[in-house]
mmCIF file of C-alpha atoms and ligand atoms in Angstrom:
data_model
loop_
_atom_site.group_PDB
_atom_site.id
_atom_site.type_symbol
_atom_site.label_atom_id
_atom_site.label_comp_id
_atom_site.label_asym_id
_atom_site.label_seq_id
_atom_site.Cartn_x
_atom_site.Cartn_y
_atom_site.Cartn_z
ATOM 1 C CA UNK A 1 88.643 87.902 106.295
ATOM 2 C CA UNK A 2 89.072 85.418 108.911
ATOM 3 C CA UNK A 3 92.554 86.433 110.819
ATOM 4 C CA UNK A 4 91.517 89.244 113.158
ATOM 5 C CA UNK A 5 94.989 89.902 113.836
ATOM 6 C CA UNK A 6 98.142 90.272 111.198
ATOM 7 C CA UNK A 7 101.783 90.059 111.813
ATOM 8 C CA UNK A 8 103.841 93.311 109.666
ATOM 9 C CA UNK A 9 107.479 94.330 109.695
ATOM 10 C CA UNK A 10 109.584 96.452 107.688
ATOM 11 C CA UNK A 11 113.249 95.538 107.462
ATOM 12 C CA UNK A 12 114.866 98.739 106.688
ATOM 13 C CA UNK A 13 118.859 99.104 106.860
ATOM 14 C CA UNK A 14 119.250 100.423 110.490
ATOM 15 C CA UNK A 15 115.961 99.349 112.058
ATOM 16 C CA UNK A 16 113.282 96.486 112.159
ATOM 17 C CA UNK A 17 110.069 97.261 112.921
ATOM 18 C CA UNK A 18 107.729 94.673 114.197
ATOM 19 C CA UNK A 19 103.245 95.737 114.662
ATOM 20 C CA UNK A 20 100.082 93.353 114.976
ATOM 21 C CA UNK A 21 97.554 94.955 113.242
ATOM 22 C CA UNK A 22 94.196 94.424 114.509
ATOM 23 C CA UNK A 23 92.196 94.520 111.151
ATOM 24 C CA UNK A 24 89.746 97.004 109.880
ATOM 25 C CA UNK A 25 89.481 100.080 108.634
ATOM 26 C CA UNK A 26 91.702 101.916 109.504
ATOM 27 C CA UNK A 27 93.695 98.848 111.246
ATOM 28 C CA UNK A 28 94.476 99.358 114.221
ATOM 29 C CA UNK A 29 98.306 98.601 115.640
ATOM 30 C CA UNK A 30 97.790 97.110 119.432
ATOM 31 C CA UNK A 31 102.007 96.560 119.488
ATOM 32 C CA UNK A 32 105.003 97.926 117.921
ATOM 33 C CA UNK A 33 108.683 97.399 118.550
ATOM 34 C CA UNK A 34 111.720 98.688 116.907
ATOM 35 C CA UNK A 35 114.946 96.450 117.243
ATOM 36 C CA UNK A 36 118.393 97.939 115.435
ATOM 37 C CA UNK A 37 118.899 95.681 112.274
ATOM 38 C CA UNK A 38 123.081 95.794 112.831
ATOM 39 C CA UNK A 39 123.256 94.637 109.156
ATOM 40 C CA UNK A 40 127.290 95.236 109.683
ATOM 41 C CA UNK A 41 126.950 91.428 111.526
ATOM 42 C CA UNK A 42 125.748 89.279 108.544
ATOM 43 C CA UNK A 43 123.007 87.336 106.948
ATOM 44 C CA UNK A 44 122.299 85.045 109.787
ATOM 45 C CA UNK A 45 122.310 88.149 112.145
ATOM 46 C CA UNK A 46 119.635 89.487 110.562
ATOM 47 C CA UNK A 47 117.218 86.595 110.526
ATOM 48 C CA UNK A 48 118.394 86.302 114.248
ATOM 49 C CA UNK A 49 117.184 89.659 114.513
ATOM 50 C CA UNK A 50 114.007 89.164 113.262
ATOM 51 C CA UNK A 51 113.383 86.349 115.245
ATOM 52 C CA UNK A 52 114.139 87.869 118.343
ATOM 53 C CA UNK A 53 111.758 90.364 117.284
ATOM 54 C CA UNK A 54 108.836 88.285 116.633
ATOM 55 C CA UNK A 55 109.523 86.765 119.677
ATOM 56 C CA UNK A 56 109.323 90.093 121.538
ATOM 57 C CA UNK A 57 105.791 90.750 120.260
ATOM 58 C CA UNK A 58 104.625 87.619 121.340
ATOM 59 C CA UNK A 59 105.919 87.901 124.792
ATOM 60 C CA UNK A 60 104.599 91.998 124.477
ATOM 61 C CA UNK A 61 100.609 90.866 122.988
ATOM 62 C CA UNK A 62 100.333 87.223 124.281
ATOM 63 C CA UNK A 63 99.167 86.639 120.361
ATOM 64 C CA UNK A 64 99.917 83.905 118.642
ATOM 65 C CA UNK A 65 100.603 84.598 115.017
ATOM 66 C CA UNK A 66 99.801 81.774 111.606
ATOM 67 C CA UNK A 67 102.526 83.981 109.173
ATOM 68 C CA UNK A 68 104.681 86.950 108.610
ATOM 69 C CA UNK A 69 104.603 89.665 106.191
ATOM 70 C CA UNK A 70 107.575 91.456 105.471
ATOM 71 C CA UNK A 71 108.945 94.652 103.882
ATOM 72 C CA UNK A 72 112.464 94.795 102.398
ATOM 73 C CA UNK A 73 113.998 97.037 100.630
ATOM 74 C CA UNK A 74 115.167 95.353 97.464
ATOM 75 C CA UNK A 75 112.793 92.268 96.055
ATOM 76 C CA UNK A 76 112.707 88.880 95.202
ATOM 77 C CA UNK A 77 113.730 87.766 91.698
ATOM 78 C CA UNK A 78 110.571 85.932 90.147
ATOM 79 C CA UNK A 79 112.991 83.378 89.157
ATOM 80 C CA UNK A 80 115.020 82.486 91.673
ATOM 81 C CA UNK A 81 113.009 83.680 94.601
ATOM 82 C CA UNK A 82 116.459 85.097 95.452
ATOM 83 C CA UNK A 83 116.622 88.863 96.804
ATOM 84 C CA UNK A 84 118.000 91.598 94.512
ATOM 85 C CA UNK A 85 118.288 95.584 94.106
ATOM 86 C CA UNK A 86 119.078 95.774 98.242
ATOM 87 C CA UNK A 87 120.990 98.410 99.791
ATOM 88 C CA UNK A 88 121.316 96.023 103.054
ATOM 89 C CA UNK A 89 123.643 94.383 100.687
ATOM 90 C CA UNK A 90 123.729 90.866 102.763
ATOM 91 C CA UNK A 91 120.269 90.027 101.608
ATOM 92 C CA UNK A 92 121.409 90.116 98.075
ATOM 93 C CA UNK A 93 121.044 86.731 96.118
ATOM 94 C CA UNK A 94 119.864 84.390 99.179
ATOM 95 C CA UNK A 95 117.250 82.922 99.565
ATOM 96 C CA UNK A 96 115.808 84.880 102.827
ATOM 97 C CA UNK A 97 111.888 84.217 102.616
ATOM 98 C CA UNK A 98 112.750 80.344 102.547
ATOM 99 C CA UNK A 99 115.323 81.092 105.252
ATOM 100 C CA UNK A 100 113.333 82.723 107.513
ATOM 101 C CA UNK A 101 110.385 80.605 106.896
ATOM 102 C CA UNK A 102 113.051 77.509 108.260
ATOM 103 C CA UNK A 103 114.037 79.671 111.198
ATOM 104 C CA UNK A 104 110.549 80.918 111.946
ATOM 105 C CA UNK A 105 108.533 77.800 111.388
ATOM 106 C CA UNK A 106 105.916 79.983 109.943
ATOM 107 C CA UNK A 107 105.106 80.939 106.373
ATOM 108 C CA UNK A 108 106.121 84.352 105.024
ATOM 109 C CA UNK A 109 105.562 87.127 102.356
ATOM 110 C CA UNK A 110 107.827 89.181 101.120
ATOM 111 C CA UNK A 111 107.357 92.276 98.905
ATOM 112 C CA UNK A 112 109.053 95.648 98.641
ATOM 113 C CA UNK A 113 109.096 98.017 101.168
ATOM 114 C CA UNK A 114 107.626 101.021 98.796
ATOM 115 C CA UNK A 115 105.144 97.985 97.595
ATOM 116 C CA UNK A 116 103.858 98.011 100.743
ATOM 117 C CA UNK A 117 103.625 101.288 101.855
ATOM 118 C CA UNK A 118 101.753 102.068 98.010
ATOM 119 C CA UNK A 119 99.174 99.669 99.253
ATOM 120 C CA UNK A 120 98.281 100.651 102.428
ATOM 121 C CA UNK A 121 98.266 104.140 101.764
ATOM 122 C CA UNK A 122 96.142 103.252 98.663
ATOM 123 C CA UNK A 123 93.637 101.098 100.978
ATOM 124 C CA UNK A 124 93.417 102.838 104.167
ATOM 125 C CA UNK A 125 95.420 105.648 103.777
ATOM 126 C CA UNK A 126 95.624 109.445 102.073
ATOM 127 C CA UNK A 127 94.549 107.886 98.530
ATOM 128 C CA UNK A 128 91.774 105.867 100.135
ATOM 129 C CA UNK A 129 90.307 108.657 101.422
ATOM 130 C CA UNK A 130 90.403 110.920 98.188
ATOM 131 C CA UNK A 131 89.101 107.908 96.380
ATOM 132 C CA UNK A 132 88.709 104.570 97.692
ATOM 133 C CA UNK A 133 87.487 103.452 94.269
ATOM 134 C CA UNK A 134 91.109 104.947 92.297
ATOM 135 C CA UNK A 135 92.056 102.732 89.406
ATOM 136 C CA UNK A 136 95.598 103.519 89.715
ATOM 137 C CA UNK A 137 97.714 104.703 92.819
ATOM 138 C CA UNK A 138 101.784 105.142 92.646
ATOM 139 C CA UNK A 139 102.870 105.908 96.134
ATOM 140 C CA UNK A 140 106.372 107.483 95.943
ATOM 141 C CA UNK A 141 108.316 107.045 98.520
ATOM 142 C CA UNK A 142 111.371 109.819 98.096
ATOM 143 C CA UNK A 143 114.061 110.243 100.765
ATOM 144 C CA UNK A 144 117.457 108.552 101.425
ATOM 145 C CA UNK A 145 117.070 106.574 98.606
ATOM 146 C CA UNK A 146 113.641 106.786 95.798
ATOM 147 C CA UNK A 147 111.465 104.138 95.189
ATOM 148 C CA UNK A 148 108.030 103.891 94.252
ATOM 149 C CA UNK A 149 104.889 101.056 94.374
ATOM 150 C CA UNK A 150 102.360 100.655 91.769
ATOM 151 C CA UNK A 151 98.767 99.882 92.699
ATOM 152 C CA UNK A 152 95.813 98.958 90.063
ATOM 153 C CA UNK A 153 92.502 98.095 91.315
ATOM 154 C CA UNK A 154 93.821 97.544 94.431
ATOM 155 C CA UNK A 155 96.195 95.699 94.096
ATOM 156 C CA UNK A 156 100.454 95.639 93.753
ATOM 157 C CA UNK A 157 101.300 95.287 90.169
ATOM 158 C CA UNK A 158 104.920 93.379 90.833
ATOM 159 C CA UNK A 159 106.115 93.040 87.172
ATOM 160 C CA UNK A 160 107.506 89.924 85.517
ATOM 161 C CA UNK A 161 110.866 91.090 87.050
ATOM 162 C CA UNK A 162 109.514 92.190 90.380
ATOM 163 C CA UNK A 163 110.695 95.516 89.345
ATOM 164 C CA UNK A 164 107.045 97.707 88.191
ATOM 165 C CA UNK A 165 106.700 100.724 90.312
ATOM 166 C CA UNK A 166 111.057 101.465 90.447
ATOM 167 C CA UNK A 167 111.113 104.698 88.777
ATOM 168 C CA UNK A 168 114.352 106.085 91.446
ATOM 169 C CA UNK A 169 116.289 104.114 88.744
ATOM 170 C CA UNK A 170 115.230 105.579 85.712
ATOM 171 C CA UNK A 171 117.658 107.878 83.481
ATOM 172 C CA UNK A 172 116.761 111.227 84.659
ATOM 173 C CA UNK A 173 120.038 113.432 84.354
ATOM 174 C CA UNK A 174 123.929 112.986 83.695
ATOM 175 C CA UNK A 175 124.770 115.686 86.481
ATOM 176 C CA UNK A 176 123.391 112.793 89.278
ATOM 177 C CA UNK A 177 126.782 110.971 88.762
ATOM 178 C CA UNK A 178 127.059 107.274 89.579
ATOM 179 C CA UNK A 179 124.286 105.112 91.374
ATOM 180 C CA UNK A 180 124.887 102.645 93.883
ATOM 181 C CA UNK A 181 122.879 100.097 91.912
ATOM 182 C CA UNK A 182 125.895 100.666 88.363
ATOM 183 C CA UNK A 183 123.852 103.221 86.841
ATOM 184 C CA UNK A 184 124.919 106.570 86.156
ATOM 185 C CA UNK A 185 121.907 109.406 86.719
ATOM 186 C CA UNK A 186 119.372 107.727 87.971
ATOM 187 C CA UNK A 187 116.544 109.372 89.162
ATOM 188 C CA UNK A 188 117.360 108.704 92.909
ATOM 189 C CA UNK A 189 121.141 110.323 92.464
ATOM 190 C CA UNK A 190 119.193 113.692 91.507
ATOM 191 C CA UNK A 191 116.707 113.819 94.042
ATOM 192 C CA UNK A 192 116.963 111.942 97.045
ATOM 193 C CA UNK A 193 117.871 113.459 99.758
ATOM 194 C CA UNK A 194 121.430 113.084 100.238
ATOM 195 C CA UNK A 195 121.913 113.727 96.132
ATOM 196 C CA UNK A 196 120.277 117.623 96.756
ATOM 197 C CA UNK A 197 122.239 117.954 99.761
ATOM 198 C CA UNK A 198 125.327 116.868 98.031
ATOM 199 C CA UNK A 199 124.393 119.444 95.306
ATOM 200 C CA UNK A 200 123.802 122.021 97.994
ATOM 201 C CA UNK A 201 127.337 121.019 98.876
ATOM 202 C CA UNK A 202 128.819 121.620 95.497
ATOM 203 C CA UNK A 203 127.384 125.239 95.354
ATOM 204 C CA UNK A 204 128.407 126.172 98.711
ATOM 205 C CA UNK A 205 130.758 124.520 100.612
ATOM 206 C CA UNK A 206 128.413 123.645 103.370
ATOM 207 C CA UNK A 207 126.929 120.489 104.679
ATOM 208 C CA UNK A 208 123.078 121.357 105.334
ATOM 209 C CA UNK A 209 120.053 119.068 105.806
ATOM 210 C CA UNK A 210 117.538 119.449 103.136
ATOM 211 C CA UNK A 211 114.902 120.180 105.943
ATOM 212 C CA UNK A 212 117.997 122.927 105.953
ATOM 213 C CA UNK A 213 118.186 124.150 103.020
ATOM 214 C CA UNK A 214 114.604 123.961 102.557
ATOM 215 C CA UNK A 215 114.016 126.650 105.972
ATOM 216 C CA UNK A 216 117.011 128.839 104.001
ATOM 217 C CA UNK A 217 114.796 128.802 100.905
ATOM 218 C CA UNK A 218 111.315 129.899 102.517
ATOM 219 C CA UNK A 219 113.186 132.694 104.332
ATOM 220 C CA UNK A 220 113.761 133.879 100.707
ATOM 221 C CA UNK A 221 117.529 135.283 100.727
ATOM 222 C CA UNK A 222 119.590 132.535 100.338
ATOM 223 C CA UNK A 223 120.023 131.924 96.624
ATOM 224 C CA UNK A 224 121.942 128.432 96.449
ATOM 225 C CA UNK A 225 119.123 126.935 98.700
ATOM 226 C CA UNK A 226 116.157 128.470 95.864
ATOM 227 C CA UNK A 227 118.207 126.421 93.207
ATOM 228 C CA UNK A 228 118.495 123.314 95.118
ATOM 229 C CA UNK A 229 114.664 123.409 95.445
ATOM 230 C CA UNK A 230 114.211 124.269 91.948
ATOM 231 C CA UNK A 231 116.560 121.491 90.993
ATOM 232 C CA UNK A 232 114.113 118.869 93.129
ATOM 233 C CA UNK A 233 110.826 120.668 91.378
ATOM 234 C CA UNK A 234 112.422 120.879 87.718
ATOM 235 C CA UNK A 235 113.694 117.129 87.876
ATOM 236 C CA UNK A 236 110.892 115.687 90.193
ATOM 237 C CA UNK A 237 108.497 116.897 87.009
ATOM 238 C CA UNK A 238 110.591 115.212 84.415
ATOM 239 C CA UNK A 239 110.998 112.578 86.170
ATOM 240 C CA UNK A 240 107.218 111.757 87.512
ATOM 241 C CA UNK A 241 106.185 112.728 84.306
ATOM 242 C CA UNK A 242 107.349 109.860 82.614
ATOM 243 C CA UNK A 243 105.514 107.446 85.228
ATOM 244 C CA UNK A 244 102.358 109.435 84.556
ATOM 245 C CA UNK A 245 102.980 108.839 81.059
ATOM 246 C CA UNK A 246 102.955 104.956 81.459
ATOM 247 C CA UNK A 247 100.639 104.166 84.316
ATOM 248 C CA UNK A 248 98.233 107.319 84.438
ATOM 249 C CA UNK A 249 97.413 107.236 87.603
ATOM 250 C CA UNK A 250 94.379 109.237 89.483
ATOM 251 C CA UNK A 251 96.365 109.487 92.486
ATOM 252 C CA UNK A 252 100.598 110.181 93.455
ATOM 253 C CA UNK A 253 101.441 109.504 96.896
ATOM 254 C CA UNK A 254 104.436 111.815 98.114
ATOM 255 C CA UNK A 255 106.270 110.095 100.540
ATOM 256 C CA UNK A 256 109.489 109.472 102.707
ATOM 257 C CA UNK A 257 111.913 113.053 104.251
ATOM 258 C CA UNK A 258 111.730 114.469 100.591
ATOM 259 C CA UNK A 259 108.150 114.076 100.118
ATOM 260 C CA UNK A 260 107.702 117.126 103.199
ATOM 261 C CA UNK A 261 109.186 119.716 101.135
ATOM 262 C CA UNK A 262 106.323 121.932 100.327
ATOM 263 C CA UNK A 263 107.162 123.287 97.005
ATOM 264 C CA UNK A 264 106.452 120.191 95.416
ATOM 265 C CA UNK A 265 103.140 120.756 95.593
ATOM 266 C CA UNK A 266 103.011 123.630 93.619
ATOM 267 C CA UNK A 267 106.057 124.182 92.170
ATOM 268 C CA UNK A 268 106.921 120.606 91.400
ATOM 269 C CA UNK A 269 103.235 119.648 89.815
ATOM 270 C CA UNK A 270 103.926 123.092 87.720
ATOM 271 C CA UNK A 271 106.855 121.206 86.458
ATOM 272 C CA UNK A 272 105.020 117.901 86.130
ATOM 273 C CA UNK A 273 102.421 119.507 83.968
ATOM 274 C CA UNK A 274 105.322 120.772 80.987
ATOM 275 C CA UNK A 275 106.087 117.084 80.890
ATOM 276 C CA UNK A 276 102.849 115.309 80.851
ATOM 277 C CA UNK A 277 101.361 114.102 77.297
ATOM 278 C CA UNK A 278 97.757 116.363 78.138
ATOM 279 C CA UNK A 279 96.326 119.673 77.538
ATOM 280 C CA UNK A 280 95.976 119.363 81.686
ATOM 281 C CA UNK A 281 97.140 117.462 84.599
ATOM 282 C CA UNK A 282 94.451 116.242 86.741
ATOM 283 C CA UNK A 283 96.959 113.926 88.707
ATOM 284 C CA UNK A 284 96.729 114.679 92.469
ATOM 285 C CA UNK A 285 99.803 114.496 94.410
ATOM 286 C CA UNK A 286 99.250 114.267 98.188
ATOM 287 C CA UNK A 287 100.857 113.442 101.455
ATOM 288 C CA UNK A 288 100.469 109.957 103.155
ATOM 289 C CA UNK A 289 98.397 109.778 106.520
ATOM 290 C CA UNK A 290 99.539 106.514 107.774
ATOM 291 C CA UNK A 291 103.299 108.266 108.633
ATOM 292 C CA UNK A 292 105.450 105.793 109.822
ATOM 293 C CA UNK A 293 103.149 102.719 109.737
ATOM 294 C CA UNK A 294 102.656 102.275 106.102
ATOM 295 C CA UNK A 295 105.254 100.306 105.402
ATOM 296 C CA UNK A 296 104.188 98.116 108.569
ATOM 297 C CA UNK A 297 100.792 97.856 107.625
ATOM 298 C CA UNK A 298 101.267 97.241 103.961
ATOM 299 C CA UNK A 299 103.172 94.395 105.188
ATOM 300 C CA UNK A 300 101.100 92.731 107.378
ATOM 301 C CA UNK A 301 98.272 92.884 104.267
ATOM 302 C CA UNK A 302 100.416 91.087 102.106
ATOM 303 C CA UNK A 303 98.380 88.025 103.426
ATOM 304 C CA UNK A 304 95.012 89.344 103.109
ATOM 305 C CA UNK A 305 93.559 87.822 99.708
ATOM 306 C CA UNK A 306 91.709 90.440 98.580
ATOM 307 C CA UNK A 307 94.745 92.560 98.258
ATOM 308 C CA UNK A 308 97.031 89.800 96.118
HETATM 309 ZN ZN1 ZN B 401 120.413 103.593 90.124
#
């Protein structure tokens, strides 16, 4: 490829991070800044925000940069290039790559922010190294909220609705209650993060992490915290089941708070295998390696043509 250097940030709803990825494999980030996103001051803040960002890294690498990629969480509606499903709310039905590309004076791609962490774990990442050559990757990313990216021959599979890979908003269970996004049950209101601890809550009385709840379970006497982890194993089968189902992929990428908790990885693929249509699972679920970068890095590939 001929840019040695690309441009990545993730816009997530109380940070932006900014990196210049020196390419390769693995890439290499020479700079990295982390600005507060203060989506509580509008639209226009935000672009400000970003711009003052990009600005920063300039100053910070002396690089010059041709074009932006850029992680959101939410994505663009195929039709309307218009931002949907965000929980930064503000973004929601503008058009923010042509705004930003008028504020920036640079070109920009946009994708979603689980999109682009599927990808670069799938590319330089934990799948990579299993198998660089893996038809199909899903890279999960579980924790406040659940999303998920779907990668075929290296590449993100966007969907006529820019919606393929958002399995946190399948049906999963009644019990989840409402969804921010209208729904009741999704997937995400069962087990993200705050949805166990809120279940926690319900059996208790008392408002524990799930990092928590998780140490209460492996010390082995605390009965509410072993059903909260069951819950996330018994639904986190069902649930990834059904993806496995449709996409078949060689490869599940476990990531985001939720995607620590060690049972899943025995417990959890247990349950995934009472689900799956086969005599056997041979699905393997593993941790990402880029840790926080992913999303960055994904981001910043968006303009690298072998990966459209
Ligand atoms: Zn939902």
């Amino acid at each position: 490829m001929k840019d040695q250097f690309l441009w990545g940030i993730d816009l997530g709803g109380t940070k932006i991070e900014g990196t210049i990825i020196k390419t390769g494999n693995p890439p290499e980030v020479i700079s990295r800044l982390r600005i507060p996103t203060e989506k509580e001051n509008g639209y226009n803040h935000i672009i400000n925000q970003i711009e003052k960002l990009i600005d920063n890294l300039r100053q910070d690498s002396n690089l010059n940069l041709k074009q932006i990629g850029l992680g959101i969480h939410g994505t663009l509606e195929p039709s309307t290039k218009t931002v949907k499903n965000a929980n930064t709310t503000a973004l929601n039905g503008k058009h923010f790559k042509k705004d930003l590309e008028e504020k920036l004076k640079l070109p920009v791609k946009l994708a979603n922010d689980a999109n682009c962490f599927a990808l670069a774990e799938s590319k330089f990442g934990a799948a990579y190294k299993l198998n660089p050559d893996a038809e199909v990757v899903f890279g999960v990313i579980m924790g406040t909220g659940v999303g998920g990216g779907l990668i075929v021959d290296g590449k993100i599979v966007g969907g006529k609705q820019g919606i393929a890979g958002e399995w946190g908003h399948n049906f999963l269970d009644e019990s989840g209650g409402k969804c921010y996004c209208g729904k009741t049950g999704c997937v995400e209101t069962v087990i993200s993060g705050p949805a166990l601890e809120r279940y926690y809550h319900s059996l208790t009385g008392k408002n524990l992490t799930l990092q928590e709840i998780n140490e209460q379970y492996k010390k082995g006497k605390h009965p509410e915290a072993a059903k909260t982890i069951d819950r996330l194993c018994s639904f986190f089968g069902k649930s990834i089941a059904q993806v496995i189902n449709i996409t078949d992929p060689e490869i599940v990428v476990l990531g985001g708070g939720v995607g620590n908790i060690e049972s899943l990885y025995n417990k959890g693929v247990e349950e995934v295998k009472k689900h799956v249509f086969n005599h056997q699972l041979e699905t393997k679920f593993i941790q990402p390696e880029l840790g926080d970068s992913a999303g960055v890095i994904g981001a910043a590939y968006l303009w690298d043509k072998e990966y459209q």
